[in-house]
Short mmCIF file of C-alpha atoms in Angstrom, two decimals:
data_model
loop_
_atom_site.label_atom_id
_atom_site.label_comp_id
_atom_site.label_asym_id
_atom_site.label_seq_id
_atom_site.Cartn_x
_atom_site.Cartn_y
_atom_site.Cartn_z
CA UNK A 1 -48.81 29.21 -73.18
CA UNK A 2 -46.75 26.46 -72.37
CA UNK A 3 -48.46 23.43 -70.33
CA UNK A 4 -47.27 22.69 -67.17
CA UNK A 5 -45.94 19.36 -66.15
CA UNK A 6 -45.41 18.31 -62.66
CA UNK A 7 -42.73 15.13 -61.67
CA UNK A 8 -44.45 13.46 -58.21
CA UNK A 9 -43.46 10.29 -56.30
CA UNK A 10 -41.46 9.00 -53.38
CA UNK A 11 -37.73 9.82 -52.47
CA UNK A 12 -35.68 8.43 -54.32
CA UNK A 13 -37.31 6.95 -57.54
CA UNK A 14 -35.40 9.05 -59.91
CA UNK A 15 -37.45 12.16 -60.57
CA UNK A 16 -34.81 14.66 -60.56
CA UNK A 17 -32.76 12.24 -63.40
CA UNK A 18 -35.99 12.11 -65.17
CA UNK A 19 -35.72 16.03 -64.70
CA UNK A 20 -32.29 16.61 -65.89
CA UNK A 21 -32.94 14.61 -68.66
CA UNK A 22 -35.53 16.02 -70.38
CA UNK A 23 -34.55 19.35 -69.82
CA UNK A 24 -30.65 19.12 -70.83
CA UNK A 25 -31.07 16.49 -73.74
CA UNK A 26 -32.87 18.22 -75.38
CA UNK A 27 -30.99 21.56 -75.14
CA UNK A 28 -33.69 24.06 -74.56
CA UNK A 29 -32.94 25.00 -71.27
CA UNK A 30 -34.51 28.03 -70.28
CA UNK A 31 -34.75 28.55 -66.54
CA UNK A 32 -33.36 26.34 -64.20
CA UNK A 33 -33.04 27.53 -60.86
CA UNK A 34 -33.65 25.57 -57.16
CA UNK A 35 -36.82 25.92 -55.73
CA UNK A 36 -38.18 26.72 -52.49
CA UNK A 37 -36.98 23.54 -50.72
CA UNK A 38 -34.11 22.04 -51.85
CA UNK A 39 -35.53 19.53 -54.14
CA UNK A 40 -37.98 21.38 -56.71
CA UNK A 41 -36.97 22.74 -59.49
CA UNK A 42 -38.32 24.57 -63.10
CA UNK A 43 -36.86 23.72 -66.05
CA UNK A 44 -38.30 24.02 -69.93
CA UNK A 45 -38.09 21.57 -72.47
CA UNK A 46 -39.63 20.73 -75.96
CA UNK A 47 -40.10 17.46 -77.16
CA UNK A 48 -40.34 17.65 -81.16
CA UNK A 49 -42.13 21.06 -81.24
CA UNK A 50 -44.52 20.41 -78.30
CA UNK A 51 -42.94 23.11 -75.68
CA UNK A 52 -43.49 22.76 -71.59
CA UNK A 53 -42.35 23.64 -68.65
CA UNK A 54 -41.01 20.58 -66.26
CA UNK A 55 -41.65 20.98 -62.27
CA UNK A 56 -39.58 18.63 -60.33
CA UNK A 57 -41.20 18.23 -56.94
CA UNK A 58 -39.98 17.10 -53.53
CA UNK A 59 -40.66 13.51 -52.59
CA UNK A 60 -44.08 12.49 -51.68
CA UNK A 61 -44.34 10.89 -48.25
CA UNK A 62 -47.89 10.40 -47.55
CA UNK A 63 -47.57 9.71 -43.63
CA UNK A 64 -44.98 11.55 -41.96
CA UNK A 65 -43.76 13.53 -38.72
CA UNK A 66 -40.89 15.09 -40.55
CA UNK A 67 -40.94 18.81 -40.91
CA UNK A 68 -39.63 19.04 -43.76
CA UNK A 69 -41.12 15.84 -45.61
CA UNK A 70 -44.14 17.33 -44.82
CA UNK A 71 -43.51 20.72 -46.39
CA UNK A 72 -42.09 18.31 -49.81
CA UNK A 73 -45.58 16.40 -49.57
CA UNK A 74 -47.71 19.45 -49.73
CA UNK A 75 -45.65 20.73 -52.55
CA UNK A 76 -45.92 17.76 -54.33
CA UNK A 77 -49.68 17.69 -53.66
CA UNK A 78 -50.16 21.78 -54.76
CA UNK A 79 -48.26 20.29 -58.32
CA UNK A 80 -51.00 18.02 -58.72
CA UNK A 81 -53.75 20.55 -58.41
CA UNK A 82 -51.97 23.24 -60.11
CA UNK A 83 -50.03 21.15 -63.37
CA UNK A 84 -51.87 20.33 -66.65
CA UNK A 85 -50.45 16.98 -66.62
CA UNK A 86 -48.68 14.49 -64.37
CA UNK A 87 -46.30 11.99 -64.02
CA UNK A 88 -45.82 9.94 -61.42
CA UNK A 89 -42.58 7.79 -61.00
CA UNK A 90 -42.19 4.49 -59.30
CA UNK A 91 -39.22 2.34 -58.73
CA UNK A 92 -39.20 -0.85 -60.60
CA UNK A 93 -35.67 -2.16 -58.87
CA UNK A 94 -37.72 -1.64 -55.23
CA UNK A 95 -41.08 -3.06 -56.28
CA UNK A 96 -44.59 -1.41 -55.50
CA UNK A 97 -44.85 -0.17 -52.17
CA UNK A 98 -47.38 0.96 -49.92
CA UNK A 99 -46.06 4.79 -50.42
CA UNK A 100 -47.05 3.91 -54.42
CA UNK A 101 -50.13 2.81 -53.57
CA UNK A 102 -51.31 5.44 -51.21
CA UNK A 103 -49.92 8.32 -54.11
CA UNK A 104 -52.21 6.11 -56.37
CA UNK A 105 -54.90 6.96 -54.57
CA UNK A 106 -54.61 10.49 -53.83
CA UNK A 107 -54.13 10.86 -57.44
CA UNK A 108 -57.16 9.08 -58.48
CA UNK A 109 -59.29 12.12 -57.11
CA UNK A 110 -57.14 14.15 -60.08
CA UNK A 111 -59.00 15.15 -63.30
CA UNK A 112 -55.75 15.76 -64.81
CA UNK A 113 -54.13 13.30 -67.16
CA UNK A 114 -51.31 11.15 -65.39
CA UNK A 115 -48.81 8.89 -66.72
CA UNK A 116 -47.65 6.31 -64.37
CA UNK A 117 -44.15 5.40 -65.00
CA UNK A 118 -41.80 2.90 -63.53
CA UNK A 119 -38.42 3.76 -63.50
CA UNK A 120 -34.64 2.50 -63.31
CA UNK A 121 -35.98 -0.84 -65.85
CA UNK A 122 -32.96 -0.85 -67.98
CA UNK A 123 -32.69 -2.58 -71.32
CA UNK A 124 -31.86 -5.88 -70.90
CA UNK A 125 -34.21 -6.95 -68.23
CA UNK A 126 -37.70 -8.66 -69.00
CA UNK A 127 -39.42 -5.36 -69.14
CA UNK A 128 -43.22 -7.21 -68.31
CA UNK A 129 -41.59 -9.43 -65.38
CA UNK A 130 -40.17 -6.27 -63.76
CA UNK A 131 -43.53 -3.99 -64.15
CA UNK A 132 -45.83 -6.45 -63.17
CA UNK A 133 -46.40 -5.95 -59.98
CA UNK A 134 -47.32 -2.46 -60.51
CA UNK A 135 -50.02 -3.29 -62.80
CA UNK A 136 -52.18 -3.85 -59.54
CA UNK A 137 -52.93 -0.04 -59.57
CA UNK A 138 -55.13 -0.24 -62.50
CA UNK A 139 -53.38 1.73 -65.18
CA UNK A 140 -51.19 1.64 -68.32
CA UNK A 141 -47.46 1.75 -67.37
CA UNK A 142 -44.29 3.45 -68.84
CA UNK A 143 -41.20 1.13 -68.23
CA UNK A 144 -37.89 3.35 -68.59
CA UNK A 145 -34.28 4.11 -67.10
CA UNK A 146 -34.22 8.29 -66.70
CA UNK A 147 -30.55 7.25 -66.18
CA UNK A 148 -30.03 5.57 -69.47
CA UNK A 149 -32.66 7.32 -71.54
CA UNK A 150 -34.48 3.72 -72.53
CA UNK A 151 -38.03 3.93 -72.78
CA UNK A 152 -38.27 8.10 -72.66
CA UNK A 153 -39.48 8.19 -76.40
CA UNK A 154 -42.16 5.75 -75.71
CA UNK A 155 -43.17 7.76 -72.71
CA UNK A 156 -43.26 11.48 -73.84
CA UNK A 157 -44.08 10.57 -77.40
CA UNK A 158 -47.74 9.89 -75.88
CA UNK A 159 -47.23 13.32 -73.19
CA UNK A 160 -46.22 15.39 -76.06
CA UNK A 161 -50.20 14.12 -77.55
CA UNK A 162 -51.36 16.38 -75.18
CA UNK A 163 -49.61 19.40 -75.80
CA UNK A 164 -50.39 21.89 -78.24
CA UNK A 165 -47.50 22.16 -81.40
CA UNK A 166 -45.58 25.61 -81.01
CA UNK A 167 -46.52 28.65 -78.91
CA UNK A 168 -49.54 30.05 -79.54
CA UNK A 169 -49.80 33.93 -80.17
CA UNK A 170 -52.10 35.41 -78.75
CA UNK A 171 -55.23 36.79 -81.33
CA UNK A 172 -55.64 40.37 -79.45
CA UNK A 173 -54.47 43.26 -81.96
CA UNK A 174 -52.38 45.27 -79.23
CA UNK A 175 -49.42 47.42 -78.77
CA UNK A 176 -47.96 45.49 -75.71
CA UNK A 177 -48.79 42.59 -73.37
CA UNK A 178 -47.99 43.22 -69.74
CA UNK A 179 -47.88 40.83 -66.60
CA UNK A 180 -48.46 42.27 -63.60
CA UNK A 181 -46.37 39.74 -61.10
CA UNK A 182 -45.44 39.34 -58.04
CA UNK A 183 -45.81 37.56 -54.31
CA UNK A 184 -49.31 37.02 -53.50
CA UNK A 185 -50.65 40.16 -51.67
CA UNK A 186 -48.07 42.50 -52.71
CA UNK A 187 -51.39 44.02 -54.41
CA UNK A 188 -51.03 42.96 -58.31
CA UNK A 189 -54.74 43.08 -58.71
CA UNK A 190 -54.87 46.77 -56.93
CA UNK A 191 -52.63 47.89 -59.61
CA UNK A 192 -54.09 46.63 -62.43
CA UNK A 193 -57.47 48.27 -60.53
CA UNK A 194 -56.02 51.02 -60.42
CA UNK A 195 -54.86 51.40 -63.74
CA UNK A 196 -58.61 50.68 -64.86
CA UNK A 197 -59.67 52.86 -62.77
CA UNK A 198 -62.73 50.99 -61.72
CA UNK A 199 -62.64 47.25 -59.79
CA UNK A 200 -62.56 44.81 -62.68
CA UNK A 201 -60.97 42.43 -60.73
CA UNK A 202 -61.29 40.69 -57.29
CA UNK A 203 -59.23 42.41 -55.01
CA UNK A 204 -58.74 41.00 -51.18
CA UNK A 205 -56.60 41.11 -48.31
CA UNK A 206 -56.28 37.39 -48.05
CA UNK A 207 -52.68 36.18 -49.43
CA UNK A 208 -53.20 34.00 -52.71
CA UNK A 209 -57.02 35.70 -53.58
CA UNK A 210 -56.22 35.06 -57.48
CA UNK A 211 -56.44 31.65 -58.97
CA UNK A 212 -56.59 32.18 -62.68
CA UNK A 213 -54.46 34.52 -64.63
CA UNK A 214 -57.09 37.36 -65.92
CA UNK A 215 -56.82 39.03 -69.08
CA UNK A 216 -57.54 42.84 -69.09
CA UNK A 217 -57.61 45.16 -72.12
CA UNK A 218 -56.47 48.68 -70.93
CA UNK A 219 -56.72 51.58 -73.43
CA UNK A 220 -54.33 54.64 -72.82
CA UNK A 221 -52.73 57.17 -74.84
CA UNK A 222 -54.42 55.97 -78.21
CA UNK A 223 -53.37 52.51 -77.71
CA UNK A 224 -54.18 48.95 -76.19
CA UNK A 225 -52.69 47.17 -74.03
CA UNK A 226 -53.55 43.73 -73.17
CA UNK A 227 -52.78 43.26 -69.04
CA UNK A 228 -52.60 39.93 -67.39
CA UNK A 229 -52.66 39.69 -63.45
CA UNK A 230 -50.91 36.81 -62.79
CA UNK A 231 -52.65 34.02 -60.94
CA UNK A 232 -51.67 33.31 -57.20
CA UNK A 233 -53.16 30.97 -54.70
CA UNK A 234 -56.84 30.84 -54.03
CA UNK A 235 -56.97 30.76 -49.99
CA UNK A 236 -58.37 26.81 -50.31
CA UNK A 237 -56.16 24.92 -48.21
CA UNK A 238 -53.87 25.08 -45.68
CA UNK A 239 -51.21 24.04 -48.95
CA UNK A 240 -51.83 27.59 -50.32
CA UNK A 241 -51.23 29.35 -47.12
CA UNK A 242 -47.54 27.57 -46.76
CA UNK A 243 -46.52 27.21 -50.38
CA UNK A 244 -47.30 30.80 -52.11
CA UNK A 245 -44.31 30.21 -53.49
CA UNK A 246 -46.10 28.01 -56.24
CA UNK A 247 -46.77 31.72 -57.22
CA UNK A 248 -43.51 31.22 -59.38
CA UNK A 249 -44.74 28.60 -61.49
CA UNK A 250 -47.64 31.67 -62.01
CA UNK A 251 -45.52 34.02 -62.86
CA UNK A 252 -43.70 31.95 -65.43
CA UNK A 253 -47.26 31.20 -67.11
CA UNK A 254 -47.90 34.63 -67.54
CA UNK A 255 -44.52 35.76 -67.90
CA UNK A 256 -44.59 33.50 -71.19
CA UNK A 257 -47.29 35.45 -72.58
CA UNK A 258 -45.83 39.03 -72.04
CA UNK A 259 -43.50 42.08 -73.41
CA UNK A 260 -43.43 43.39 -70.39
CA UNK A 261 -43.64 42.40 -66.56
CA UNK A 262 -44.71 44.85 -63.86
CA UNK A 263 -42.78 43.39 -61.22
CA UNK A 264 -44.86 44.21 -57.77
CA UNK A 265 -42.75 44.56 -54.54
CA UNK A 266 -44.71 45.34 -51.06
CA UNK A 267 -42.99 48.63 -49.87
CA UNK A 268 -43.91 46.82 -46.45
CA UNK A 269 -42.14 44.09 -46.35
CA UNK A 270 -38.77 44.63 -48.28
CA UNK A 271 -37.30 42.38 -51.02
CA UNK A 272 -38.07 39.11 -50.19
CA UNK A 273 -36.76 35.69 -51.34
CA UNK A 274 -39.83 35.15 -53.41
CA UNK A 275 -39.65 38.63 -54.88
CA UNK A 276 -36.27 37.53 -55.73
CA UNK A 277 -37.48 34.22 -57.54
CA UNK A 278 -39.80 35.81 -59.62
CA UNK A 279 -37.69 38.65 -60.70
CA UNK A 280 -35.48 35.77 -61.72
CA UNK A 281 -37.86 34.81 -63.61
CA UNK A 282 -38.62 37.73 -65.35
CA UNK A 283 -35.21 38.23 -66.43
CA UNK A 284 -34.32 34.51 -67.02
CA UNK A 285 -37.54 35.15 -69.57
CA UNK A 286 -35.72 37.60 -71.70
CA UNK A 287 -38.81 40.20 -70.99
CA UNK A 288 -38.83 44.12 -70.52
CA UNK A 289 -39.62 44.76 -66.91
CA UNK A 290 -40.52 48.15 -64.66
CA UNK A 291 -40.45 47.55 -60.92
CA UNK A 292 -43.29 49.03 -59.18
CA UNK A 293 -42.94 49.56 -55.21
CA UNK A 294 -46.43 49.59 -53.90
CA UNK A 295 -48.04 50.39 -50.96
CA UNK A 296 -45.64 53.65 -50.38
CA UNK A 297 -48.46 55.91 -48.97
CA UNK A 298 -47.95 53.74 -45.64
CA UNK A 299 -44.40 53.73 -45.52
CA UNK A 300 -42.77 55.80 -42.69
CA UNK A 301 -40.40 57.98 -45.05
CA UNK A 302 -38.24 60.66 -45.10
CA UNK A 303 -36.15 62.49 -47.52
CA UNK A 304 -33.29 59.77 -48.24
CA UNK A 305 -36.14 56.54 -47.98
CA UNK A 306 -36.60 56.44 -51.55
CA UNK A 307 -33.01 56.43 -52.78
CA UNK A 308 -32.44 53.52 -49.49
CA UNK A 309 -35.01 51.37 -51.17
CA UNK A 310 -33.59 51.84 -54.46
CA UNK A 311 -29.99 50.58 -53.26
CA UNK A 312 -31.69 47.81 -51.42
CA UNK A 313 -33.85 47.01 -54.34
CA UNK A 314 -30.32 46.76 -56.70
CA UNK A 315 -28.04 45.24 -53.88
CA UNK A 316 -30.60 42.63 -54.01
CA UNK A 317 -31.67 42.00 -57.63
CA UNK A 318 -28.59 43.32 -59.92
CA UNK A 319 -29.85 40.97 -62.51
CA UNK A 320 -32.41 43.55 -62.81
CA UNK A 321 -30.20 46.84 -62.57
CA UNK A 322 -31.59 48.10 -66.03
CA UNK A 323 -35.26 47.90 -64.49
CA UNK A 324 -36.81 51.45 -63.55
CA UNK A 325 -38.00 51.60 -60.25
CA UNK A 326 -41.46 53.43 -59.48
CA UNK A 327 -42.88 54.01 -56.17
CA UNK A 328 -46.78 53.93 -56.36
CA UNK A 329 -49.83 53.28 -53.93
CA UNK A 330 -52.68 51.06 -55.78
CA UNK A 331 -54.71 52.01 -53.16
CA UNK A 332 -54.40 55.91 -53.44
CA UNK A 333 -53.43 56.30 -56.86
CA UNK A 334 -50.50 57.63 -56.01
CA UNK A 335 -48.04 57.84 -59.20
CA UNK A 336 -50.42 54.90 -60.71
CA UNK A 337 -50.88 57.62 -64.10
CA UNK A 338 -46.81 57.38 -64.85
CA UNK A 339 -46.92 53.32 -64.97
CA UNK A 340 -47.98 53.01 -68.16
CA UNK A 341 -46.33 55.84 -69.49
CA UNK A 342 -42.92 53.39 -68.32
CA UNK A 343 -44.36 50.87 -70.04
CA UNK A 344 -44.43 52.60 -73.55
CA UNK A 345 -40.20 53.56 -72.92
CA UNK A 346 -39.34 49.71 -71.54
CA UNK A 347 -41.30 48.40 -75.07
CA UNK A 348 -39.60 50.71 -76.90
CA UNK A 349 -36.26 50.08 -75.87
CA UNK A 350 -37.14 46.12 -76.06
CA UNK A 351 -37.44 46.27 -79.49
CA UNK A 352 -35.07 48.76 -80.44
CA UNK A 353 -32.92 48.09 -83.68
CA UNK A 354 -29.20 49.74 -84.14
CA UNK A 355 -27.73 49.66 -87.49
CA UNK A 356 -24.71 47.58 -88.04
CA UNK A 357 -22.77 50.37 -89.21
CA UNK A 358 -23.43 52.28 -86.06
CA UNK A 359 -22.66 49.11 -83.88
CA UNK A 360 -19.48 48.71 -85.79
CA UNK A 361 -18.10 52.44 -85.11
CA UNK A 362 -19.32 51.84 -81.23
CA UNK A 363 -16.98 48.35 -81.05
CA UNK A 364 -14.12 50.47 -82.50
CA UNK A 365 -13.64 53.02 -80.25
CA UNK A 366 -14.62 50.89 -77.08
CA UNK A 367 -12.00 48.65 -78.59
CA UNK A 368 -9.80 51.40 -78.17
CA UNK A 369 -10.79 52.42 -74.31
CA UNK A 370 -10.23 49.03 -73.17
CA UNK A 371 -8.32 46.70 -75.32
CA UNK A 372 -9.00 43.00 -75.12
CA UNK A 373 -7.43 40.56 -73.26
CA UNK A 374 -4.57 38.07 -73.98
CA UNK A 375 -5.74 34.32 -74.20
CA UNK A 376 -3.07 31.65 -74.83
CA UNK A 377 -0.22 34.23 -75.61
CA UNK A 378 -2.57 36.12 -78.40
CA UNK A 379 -4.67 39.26 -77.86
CA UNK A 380 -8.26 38.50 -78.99
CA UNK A 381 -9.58 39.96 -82.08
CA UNK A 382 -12.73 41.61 -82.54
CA UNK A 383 -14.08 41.48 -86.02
CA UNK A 384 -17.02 43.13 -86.34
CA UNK A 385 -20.62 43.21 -84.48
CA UNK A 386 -24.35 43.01 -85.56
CA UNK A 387 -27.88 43.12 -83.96
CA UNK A 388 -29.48 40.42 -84.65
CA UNK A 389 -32.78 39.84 -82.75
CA UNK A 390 -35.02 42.34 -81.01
CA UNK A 391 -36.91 41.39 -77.92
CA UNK A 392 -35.27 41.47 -76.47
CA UNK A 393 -31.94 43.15 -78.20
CA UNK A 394 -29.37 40.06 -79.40
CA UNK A 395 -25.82 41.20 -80.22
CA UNK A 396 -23.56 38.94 -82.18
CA UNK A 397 -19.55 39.58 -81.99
CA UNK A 398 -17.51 37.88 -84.10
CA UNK A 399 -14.22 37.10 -82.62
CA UNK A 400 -10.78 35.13 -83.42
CA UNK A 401 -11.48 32.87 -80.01
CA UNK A 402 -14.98 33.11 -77.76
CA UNK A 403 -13.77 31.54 -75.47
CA UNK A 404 -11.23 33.85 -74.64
CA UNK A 405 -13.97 36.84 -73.80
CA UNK A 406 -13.55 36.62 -69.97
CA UNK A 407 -17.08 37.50 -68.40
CA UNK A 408 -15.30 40.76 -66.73
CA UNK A 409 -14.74 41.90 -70.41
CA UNK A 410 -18.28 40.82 -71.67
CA UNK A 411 -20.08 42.64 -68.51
CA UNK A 412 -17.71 45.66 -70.09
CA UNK A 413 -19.16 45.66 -73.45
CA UNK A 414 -22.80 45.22 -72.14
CA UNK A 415 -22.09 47.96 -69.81
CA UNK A 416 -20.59 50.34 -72.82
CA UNK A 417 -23.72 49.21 -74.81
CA UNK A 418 -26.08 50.57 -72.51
CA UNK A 419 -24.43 53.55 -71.53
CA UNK A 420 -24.06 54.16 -75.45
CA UNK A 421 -27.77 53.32 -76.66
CA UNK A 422 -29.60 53.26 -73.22
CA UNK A 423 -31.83 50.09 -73.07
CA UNK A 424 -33.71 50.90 -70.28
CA UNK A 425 -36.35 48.47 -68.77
CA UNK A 426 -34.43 45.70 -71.32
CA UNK A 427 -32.46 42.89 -70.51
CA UNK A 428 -29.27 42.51 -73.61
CA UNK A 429 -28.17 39.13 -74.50
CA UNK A 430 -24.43 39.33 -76.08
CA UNK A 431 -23.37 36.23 -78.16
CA UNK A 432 -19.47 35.43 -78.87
CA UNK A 433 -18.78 33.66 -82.14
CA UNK A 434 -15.69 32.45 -83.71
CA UNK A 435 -14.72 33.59 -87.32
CA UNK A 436 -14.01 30.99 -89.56
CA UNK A 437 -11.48 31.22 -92.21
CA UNK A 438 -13.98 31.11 -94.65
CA UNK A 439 -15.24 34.53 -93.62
CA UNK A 440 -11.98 35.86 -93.40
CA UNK A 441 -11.28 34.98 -97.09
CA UNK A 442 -14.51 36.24 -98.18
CA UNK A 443 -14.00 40.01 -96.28
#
C-alpha cells in the first residue's frame, strides 16, 4: 500500500509547486483531480522505486474568522492525523513567522515523521544565512526552490528512507480482492456484514464509525475472497464530522489494494459529490467495479424507480457506464446473495485475454463501418491491434499518426470493443502508437 504524504503550511509558501513538481517530474501521474475545497489535491508519485501518494492541503491559518480558512485549517489538521508522513513548508524569502511557529507547535503533538522544509531558497543565495532563522524551531531543515527543483533530491532522498521499495502484494492465496467503498454511512460495513452473514465488523449509525481499513476473508462458491471495508472517519472531532470527505484519501488506500471495488451509494440520498469523487477514484485506479445501491428496502418506489436511479446513476458518473448496477438492502438482505456472484463476472472480464488474431479481424471490419478520419490531408492508417495487458484490458493500435485519432473516433473503437467482447464491470485503456518505418520494412 502506498504511504500517504500530506503537504501543510501557510498560504502561500509554495505547496502546490512543491505538489506539481513531484507529481509531474517524475511522470507517474496517476490521479489528479481538485479536492473538496479548491486548494487540495491527490496526486501519485515515485521517487526511485519508493511509490506514494502526495496530498496537497489548503493553507494552514491557525487563528482565523474566515469561513473558509477555517474549513482549509481543519483539512490541513485531519492530513496530519491521517498521513504517514509530513512535510511542512515555510517561506525562506518571508522569514519565520508567528503562523510557522504556531504550525510548529501543533505539529509537535504528531507521532508521525515530519520534514520541515523552507522553501523558494534558490541556488545562488547563502543557503545557511537564509534558513537561519528558522532553526529556532528545533529541527533539521530542508532548504529548496519547488519552483526551480534545487534542493528536492536532498529532501525526498531522506522521505523516500521511509517508504517501503515497490508495492507490496499482498501474502493471502485468494481468487479476488474487493474494496467495499464509499461515503461514510452509506453502510459499507452493513454490506460486508451482510455478506458474512454474521457482525464481524463494527457497524453504527454515526457518519465516519470506521477508522482502519479491515481485512475480511469471505468464502463463497468454492473460493476466497479477501474483502476490505474501507476506512472512514472515526466520530473524534468536530474535523471528522465536516471533512468526511478525507474518506477519498480512504478509498484510494484501499482501492490500491483491490481487483475489484464495491462502490456503495445510499439509495437515500442520491449521487452525491463525494460519491462522485470516489467513483473517480475507482476508475482513475484502473479497477473492476459493481455499484451497489443500498438501503432500497426504504425507498418509496414504484415500477419505473429503479430504471430512474439507473439514468441518474449514469447521467452522473458516465466514467463508470460499464459498472453493473445492483440494488440491495444490507440491512434486510435483500439481493445481498447476487453481489458476489457480480463480483466473479466483473473479475472475469478484468482479466480477460483476446487473441491478436481475433482483435485483428474485429479492427477490420469496424474499419470498414466507420472509416478513419483525415488528418493533415491523409486518411489515418490502422495497422494492426494487440492486447497487451490484462487488469485491467490494455489495447495497443498501431497507427501511421496518433495524433490524428480524434477522441470522438477513440470513444468509437472502445465503444465497438465492448459491444464486440462485452467487458462488463471493466474499465479499457486504448493506447495509439505510431509505426515506424522499421516495422513497416520488417512486415
Amino acid at each position: 500500500m502506498r504511504s500517504m504524504i500530506a503537504i501543510v503550511g501557510r498560504p502561500n509558501v509554495g505547496k502546490s509547486r512543491l505538489f506539481n513538481r513531484l507529481t509531474e517530474s517524475q511522470r507517474a501521474i496517476v490521479l489528479d483531480y481538485e479536492g473538496v475545497t479548491r486548494d487540495r489535491q491527490y496526486g501519485d508519485a515515485e521517487w526511485y522505486g519508493r511509490y506514494y501518494t502526495l496530498v496537497d492541503t489548503g493553507g494552514f491559518v491557525p487563528v482565523t474568522e474566515e469561513p473558509l480558512l477555517n474549513l482549509m485549517r481543519d483539512q490541513a489538521r485531519l492530513a496530519i492525523e491521517e498521513a504517514d508522513i509530513i512535510i511542512f513548508m515555510m517561506d525562506g524569502k518571508q522569514g519565520l513567522t508567528a503562523a510557522d511557529m504556531q504550525i510548529a507547535e501543533l505539529l509537535r503533538n504528531s507521532t508521525k515523521p515530519i520534514f520541515y522544509v523552507v522553501n523558494k531558497i534558490d541556488a545562488y543565495q547563502r543557503k545557511e544565512e537564509a534558513i537561519a532563522e528558522f532553526y529556532s524551531l528545533g529541527s533539521d531543515l530542508y532548504a529548496v526552490s519547488a519552483e526551480h527543483g534545487h534542493g528536492l533530491d536532498n529532501l525526498m532522498d531522506s522521505v523516500a528512507n521511509l517508504i517501503e521499495p515497490g508495492e507490496p502484494e499482498l501474502k493471502e492465496e485468494v481468487f479476488a480482492r474487493v474494496a467495499v467503498v464509499g461515503k461514510p454511512n452509506a453502510g459499507k460495513s452493513s454490506t460486508v456484514n451482510a455478506l458474512l452473514g454474521e457482525s464481524r465488523l463494527l457497524t453504527s449509525d454515526i457518519p465516519g464509525t470506521t477508522r482502519d481499513a479491515v481485512d475480511t476473508m469471505i468464502s463463497w462458491n468454492e473460493r476466497e475472497y479477501l474483502v476490505i471495508d474501507t476506512a472512514g472517519l472515526r466520530k473524534k472531532s468536530s474535523i471528522s464530522e465536516k471533512l468526511e470527505e478525507w474518506s477519498v484519501v480512504q478509498a484510494i488506500r484501499s482501492i490500491d489494494r483491490a481487483d475489484v471495488a464495491l462502490l456503495v451509494l445510499d439509495a437515500t440520498e442520491g449521487v452525491t459529490t463525494q460519491d462522485k469523487k470516489i467513483a473517480s477514484v475507482v476508475d482513475g485506479r484502473g479497477r473492476a467495479c459493481v455499484i451497489l445501491v443500498n438501503k432500497w428496502d426504504i425507498v418509496e418506489k414504484d415500477t419505473n424507480t429503479a430504471g430512474e436511479y439507473v439514468k441518474v446513476i449514469r447521467e452522473e458518473m458516465p466514467f463508470l457506464s460499464y459498472a453493473p448496477i445492483l440494488f440491495v438492502s444490507a440491512k434486510t438482505g435483500q439481493r445481498v446473495q447476487k453481489i458476489l456472484g457480480e463480483v466473479d463476472r466483473v473479475f472475469e472480464q478484468y482479466q480477460r485475454r483476446v487473441s491478436t488474431g481475433e482483435l485483428n479481424r474485429f479492427l477490420a471490419h469496424i474499419l470498414e463501418k466507420h472509416s478513419p478520419p483525415v488528418y493533415q490531408n491523409k486518411k489515418l492508417k490502422f495497422y494492426y491491434v494487440s492486447q497487451v495487458a490484462v487488469r485491467p484490458p490494455r489495447f495497443a493500435f498501431m497507427v501511421s499518426n496518433p495524433k490524428g485519432v480524434a477522441p470522438a473516433y477513440r470513444k468509437y473503437i472502445e465503444n465497438q470493443i465492448r459491444e464486440e467482447y462485452g467487458f462488463e464491470g471493466t474499465p479499457i485503456k486504448t493506447v495509439m502508437r505510431e509505426r515506424r518505418r522499421r516495422d513497416l520494412r520488417q512486415s
